[in-house]
C-alpha atoms as a PDB file:
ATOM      1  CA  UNK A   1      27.309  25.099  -7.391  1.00  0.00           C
ATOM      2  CA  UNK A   2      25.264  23.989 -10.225  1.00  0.00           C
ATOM      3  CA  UNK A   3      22.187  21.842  -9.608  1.00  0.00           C
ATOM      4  CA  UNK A   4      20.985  19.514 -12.912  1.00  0.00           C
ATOM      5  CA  UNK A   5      17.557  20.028 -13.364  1.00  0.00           C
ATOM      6  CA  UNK A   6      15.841  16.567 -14.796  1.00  0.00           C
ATOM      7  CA  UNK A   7      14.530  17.069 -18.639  1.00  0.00           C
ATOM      8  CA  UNK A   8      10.879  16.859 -19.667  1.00  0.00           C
ATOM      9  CA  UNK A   9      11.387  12.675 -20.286  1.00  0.00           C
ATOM     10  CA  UNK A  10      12.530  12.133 -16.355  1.00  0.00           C
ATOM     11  CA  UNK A  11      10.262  14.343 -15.164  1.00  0.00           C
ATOM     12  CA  UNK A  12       7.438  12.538 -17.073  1.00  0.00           C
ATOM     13  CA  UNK A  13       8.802   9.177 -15.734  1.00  0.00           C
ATOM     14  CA  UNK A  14       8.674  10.310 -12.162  1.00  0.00           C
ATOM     15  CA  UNK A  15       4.925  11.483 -12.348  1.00  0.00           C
ATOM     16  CA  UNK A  16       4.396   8.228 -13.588  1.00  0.00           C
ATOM     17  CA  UNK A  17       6.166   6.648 -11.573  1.00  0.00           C
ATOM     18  CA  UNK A  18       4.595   8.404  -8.161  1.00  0.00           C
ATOM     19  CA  UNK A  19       0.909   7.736 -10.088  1.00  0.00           C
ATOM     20  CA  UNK A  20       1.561   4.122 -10.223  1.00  0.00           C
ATOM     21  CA  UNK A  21       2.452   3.711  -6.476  1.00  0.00           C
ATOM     22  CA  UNK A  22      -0.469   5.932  -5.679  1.00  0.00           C
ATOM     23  CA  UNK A  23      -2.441   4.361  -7.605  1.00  0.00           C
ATOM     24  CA  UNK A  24      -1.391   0.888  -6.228  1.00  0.00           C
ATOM     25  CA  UNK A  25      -1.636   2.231  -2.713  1.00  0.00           C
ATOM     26  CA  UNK A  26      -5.180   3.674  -2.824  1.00  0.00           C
ATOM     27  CA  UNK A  27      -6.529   0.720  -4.492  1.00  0.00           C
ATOM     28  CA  UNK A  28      -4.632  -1.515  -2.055  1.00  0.00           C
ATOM     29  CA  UNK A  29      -6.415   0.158   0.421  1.00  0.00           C
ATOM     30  CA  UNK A  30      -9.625   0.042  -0.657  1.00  0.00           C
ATOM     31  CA  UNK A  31      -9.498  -3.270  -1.060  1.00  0.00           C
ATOM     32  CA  UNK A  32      -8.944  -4.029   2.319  1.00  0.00           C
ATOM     33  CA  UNK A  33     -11.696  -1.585   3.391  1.00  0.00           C
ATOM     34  CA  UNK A  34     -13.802  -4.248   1.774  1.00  0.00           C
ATOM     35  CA  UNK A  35     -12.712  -7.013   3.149  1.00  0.00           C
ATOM     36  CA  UNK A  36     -12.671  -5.427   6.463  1.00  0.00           C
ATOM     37  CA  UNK A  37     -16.201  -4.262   5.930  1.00  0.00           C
ATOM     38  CA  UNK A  38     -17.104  -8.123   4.596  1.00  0.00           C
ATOM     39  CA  UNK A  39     -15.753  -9.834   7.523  1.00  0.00           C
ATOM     40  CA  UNK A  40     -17.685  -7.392  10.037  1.00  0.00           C
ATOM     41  CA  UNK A  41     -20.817  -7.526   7.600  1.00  0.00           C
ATOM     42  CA  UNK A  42     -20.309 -12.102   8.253  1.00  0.00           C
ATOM     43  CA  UNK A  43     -19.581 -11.515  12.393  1.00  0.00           C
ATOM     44  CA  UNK A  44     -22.819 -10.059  12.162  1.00  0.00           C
ATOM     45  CA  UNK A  45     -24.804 -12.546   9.814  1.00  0.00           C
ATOM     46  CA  UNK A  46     -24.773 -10.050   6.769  1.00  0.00           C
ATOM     47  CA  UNK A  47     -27.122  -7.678   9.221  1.00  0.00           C
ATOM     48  CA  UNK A  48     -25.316  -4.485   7.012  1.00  0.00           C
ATOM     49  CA  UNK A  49     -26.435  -5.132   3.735  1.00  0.00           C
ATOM     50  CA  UNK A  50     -30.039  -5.132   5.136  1.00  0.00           C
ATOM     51  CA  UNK A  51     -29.632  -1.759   6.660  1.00  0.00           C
ATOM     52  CA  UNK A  52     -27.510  -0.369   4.540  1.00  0.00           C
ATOM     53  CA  UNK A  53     -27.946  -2.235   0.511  1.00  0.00           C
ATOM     54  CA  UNK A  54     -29.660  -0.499  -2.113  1.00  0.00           C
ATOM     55  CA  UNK A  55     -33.631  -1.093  -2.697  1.00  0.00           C
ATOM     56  CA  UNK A  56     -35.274   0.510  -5.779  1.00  0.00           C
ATOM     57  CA  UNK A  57     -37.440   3.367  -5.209  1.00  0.00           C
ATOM     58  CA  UNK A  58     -37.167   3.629  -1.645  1.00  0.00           C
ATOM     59  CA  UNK A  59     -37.198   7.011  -0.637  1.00  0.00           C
ATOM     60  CA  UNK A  60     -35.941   6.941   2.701  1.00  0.00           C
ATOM     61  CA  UNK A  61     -33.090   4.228   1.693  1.00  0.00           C
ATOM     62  CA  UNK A  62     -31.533   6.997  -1.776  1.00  0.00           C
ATOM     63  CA  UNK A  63     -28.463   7.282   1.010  1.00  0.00           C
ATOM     64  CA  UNK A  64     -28.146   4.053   0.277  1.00  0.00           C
ATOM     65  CA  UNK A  65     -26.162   4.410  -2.793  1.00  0.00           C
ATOM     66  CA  UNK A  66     -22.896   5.685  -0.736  1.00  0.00           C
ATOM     67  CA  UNK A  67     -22.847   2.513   0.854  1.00  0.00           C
ATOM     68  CA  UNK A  68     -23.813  -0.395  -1.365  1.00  0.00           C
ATOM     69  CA  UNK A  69     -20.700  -0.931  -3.934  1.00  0.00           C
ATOM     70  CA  UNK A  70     -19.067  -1.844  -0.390  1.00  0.00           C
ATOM     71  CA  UNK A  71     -20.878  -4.586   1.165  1.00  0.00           C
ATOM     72  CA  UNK A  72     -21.006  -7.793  -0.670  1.00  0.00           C
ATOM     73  CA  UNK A  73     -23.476 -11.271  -0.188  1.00  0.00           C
ATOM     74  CA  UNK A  74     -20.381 -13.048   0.493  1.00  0.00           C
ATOM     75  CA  UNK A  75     -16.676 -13.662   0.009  1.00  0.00           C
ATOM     76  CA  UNK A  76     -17.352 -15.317  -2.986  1.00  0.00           C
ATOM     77  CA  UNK A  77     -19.085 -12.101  -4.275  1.00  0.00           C
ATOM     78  CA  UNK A  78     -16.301 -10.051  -3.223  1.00  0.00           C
ATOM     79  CA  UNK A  79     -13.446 -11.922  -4.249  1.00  0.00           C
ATOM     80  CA  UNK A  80     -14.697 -12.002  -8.520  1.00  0.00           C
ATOM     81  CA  UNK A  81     -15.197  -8.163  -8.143  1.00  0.00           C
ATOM     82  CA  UNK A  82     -11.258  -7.919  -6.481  1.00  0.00           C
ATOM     83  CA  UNK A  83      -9.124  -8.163  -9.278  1.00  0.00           C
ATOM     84  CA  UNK A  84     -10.750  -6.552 -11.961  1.00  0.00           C
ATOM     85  CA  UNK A  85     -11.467  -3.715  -9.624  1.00  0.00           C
ATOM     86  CA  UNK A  86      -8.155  -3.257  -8.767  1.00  0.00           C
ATOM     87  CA  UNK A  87      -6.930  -3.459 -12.061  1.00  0.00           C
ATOM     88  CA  UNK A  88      -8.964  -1.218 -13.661  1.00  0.00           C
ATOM     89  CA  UNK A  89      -8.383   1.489 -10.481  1.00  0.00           C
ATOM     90  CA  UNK A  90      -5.310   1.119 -11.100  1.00  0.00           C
ATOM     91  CA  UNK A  91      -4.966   2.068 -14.701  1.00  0.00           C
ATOM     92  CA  UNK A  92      -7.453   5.001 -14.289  1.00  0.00           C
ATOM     93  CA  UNK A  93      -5.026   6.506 -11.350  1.00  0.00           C
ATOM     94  CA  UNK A  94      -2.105   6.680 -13.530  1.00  0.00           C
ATOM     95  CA  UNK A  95      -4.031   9.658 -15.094  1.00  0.00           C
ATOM     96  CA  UNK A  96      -3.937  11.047 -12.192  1.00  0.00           C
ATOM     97  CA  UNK A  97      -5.904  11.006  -9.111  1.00  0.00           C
ATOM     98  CA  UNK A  98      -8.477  13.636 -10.146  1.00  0.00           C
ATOM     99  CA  UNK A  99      -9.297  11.430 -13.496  1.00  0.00           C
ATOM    100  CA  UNK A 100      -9.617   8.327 -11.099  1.00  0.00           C
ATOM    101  CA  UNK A 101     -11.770  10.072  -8.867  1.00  0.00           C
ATOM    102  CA  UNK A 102     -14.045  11.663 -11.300  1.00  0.00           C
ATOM    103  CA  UNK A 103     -13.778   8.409 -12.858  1.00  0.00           C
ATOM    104  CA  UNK A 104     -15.280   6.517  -9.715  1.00  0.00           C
ATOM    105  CA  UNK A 105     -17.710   9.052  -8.581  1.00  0.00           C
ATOM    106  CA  UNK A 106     -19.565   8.753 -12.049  1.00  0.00           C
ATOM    107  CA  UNK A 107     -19.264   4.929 -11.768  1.00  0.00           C
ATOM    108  CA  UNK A 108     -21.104   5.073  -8.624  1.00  0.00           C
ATOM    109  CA  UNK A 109     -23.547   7.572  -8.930  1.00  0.00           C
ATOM    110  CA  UNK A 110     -24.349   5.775 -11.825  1.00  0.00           C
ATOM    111  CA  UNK A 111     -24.771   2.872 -10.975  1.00  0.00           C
ATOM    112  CA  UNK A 112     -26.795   3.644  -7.883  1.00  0.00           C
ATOM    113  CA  UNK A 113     -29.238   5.778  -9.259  1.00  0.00           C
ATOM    114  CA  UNK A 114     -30.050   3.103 -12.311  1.00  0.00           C
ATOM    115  CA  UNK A 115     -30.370   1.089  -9.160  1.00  0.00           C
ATOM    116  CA  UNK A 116     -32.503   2.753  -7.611  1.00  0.00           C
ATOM    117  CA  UNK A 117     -34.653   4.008 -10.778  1.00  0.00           C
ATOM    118  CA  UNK A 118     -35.331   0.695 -12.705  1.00  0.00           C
ATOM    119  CA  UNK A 119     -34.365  -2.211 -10.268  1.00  0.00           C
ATOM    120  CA  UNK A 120     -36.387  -5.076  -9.692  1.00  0.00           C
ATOM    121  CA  UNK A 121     -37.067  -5.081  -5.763  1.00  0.00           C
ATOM    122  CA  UNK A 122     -34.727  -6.991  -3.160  1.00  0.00           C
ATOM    123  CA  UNK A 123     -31.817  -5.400  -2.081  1.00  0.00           C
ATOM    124  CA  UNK A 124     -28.884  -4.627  -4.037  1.00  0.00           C
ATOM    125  CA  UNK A 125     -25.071  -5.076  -2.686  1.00  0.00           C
ATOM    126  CA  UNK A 126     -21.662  -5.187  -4.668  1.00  0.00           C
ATOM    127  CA  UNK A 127     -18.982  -2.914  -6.350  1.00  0.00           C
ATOM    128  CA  UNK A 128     -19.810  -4.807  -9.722  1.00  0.00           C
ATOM    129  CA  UNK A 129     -21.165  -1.546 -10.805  1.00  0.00           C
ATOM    130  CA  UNK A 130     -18.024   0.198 -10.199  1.00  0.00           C
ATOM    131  CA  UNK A 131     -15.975  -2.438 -11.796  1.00  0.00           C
ATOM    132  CA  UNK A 132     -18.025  -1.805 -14.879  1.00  0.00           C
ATOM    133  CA  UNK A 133     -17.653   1.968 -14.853  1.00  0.00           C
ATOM    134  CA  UNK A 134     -14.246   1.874 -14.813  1.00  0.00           C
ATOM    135  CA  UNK A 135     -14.101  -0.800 -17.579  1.00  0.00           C
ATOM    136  CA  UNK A 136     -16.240   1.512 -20.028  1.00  0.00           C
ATOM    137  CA  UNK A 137     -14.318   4.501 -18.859  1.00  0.00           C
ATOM    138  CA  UNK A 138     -10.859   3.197 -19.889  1.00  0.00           C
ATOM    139  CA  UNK A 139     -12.378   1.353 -23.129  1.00  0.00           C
ATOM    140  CA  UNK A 140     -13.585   5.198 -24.590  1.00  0.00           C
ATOM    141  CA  UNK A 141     -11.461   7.361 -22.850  1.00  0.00           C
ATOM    142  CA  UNK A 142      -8.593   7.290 -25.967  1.00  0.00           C
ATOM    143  CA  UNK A 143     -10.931   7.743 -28.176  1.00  0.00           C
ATOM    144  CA  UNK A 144     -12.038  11.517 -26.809  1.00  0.00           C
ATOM    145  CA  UNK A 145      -8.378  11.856 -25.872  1.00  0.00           C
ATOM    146  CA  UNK A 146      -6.667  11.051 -29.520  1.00  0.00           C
ATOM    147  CA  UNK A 147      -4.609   9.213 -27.401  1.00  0.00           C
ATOM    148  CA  UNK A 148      -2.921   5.873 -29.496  1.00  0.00           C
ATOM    149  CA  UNK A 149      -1.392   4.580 -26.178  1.00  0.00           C
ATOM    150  CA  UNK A 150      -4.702   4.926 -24.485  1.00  0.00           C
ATOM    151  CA  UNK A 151      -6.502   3.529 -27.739  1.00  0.00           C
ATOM    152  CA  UNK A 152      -4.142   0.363 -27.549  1.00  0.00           C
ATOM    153  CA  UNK A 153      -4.822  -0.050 -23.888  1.00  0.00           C
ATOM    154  CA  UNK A 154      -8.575  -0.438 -24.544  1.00  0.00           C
ATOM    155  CA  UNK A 155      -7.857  -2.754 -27.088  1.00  0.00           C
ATOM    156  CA  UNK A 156      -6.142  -4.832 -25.143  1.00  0.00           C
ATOM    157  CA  UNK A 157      -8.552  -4.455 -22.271  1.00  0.00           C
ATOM    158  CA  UNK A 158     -11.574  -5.513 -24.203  1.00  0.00           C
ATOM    159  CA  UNK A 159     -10.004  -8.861 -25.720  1.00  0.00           C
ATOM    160  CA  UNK A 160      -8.724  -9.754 -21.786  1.00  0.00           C
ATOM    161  CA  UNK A 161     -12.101  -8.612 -19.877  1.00  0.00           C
ATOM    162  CA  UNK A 162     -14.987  -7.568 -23.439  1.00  0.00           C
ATOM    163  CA  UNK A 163     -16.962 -10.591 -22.437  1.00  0.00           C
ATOM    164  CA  UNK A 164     -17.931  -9.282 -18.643  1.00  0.00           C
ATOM    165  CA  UNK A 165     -19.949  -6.667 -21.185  1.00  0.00           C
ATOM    166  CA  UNK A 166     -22.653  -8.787 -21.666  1.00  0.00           C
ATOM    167  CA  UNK A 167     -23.508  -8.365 -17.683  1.00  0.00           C
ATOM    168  CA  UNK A 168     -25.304  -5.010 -18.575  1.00  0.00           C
ATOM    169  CA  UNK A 169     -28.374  -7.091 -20.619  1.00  0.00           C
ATOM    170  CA  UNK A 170     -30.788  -7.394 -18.543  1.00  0.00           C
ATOM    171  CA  UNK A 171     -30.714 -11.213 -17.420  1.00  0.00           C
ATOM    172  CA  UNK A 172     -32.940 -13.986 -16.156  1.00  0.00           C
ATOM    173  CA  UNK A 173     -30.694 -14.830 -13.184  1.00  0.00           C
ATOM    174  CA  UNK A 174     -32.501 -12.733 -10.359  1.00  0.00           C
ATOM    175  CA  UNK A 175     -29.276 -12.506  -8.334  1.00  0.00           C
ATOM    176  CA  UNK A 176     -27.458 -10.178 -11.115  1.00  0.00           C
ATOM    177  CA  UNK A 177     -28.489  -7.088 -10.889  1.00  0.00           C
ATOM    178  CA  UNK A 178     -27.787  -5.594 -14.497  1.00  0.00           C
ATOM    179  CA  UNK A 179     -28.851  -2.368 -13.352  1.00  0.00           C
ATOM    180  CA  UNK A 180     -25.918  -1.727 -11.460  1.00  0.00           C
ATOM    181  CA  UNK A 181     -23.492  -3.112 -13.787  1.00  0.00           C
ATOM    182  CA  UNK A 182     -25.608  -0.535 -16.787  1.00  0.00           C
ATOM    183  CA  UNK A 183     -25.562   2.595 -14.629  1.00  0.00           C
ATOM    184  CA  UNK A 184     -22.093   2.094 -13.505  1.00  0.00           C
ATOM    185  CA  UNK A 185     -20.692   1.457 -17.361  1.00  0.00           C
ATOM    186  CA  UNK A 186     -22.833   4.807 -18.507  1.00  0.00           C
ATOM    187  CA  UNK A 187     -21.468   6.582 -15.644  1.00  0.00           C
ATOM    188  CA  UNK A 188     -17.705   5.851 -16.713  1.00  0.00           C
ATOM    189  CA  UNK A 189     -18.760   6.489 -20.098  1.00  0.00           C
ATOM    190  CA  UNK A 190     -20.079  10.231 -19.020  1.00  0.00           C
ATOM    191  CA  UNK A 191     -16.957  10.425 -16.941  1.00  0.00           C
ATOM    192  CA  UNK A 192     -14.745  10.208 -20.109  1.00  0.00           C
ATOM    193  CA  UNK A 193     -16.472  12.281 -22.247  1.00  0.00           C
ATOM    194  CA  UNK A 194     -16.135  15.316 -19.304  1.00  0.00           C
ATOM    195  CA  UNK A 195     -12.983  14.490 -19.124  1.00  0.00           C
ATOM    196  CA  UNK A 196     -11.665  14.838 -22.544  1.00  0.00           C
ATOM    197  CA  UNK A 197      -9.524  17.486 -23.716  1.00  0.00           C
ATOM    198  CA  UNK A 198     -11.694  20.917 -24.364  1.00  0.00           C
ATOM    199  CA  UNK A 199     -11.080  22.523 -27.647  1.00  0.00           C
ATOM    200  CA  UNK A 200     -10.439  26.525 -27.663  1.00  0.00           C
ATOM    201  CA  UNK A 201     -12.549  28.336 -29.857  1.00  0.00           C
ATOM    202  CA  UNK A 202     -11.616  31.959 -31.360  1.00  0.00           C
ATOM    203  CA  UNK A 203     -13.724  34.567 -33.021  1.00  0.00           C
ATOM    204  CA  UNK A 204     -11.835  36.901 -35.619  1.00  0.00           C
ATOM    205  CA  UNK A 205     -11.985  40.560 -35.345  1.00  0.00           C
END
């Protein structure tokens, strides 16, 4: 009995192919998560983000930054950081989950910390920051790769979503905080530069 063994093209379609619905599962997922954790966060008159948002240079509250890309000041708030969010996830899963994930953690570290370092009092809520790490990942990512496809996919990115840049200025409107949106767009910045492909080096004998 002989047993065809798919070629290197089919193979490389079927990764894909089992990236893509990952990748549109786990962002599906956290998605709802947020939603979930917004309509609690309303039942309870927004009582979270005051225990658990971000506030600059508060020692006791540095925890903080694990929980603040997930509450939002309203549904509003939430629903302009859905799609790009979810868009951008998505793309970054399809190299794979441990890109995505390194991806995200940098986003969010980043952000928080730049939060937490150079933010102008109140407290700070929203996944804006990740939204904007995962943006500046994908836009320099090809670039350390050598990757064309990847290269054209930033390209494109940047003529449908370059504008949302501008949120890491610093800004006059006190309810932007341009901190997060900074940190997280260095942090996917870092992310693709750890990520890129590592040269070998030889020494002759």
């Amino acid at each position: 009995m002989v047993i065809d063994k798919p070629n290197g093209s089919d193979a490389a379609k079927e990764t894909l192919a089992g990236r893509a619905k990952g990748g549109l599962l786990f962002m599906g997922g956290f998605v709802i998560l947020l939603y979930g954790i917004e309509f609690l966060n309303t039942f309870l008159a927004h009582r979270l983000n005051a225990d658990f948002g971000l506030r600059p240079r508060n020692v006791a509250g540095i925890l903080d930054i694990a929980t603040f890309p997930l509450l939002h000041a309203n549904f509003n708030h939430l629903l302009s950081n859905t799609l790009p969010l979810t868009i951008f996830g998505f793309l970054a899963f399809l190299s794979g989950f441990r890109v995505f994930i390194t991806a995200l953690a940098f986003s969010w570290l980043g952000s928080g910390l730049t939060v937490w370092l150079i933010g102008e009092g109140g407290v700070t809520v929203g996944a804006s920051g990740l939204v904007f790490g995962l943006f500046a990942f994908l836009l320099v990512r090809g670039f350390f790769n050598r990757s064309w496809w990847q290269i054209l996919l930033s390209v494109v990115l940047f003529l449908a979503y370059g504008s949302i840049l501008f949120g890491v200025l610093p800004t006059v409107m006190g309810y932007v905080s341009w901190q997060a949106h900074l940190g997280g767009a260095v942090g996917g910045i870092i992310a693709a530069v750890l990520l890129r492909p590592k040269g070998h080096s030889y020494r002759r004998a």
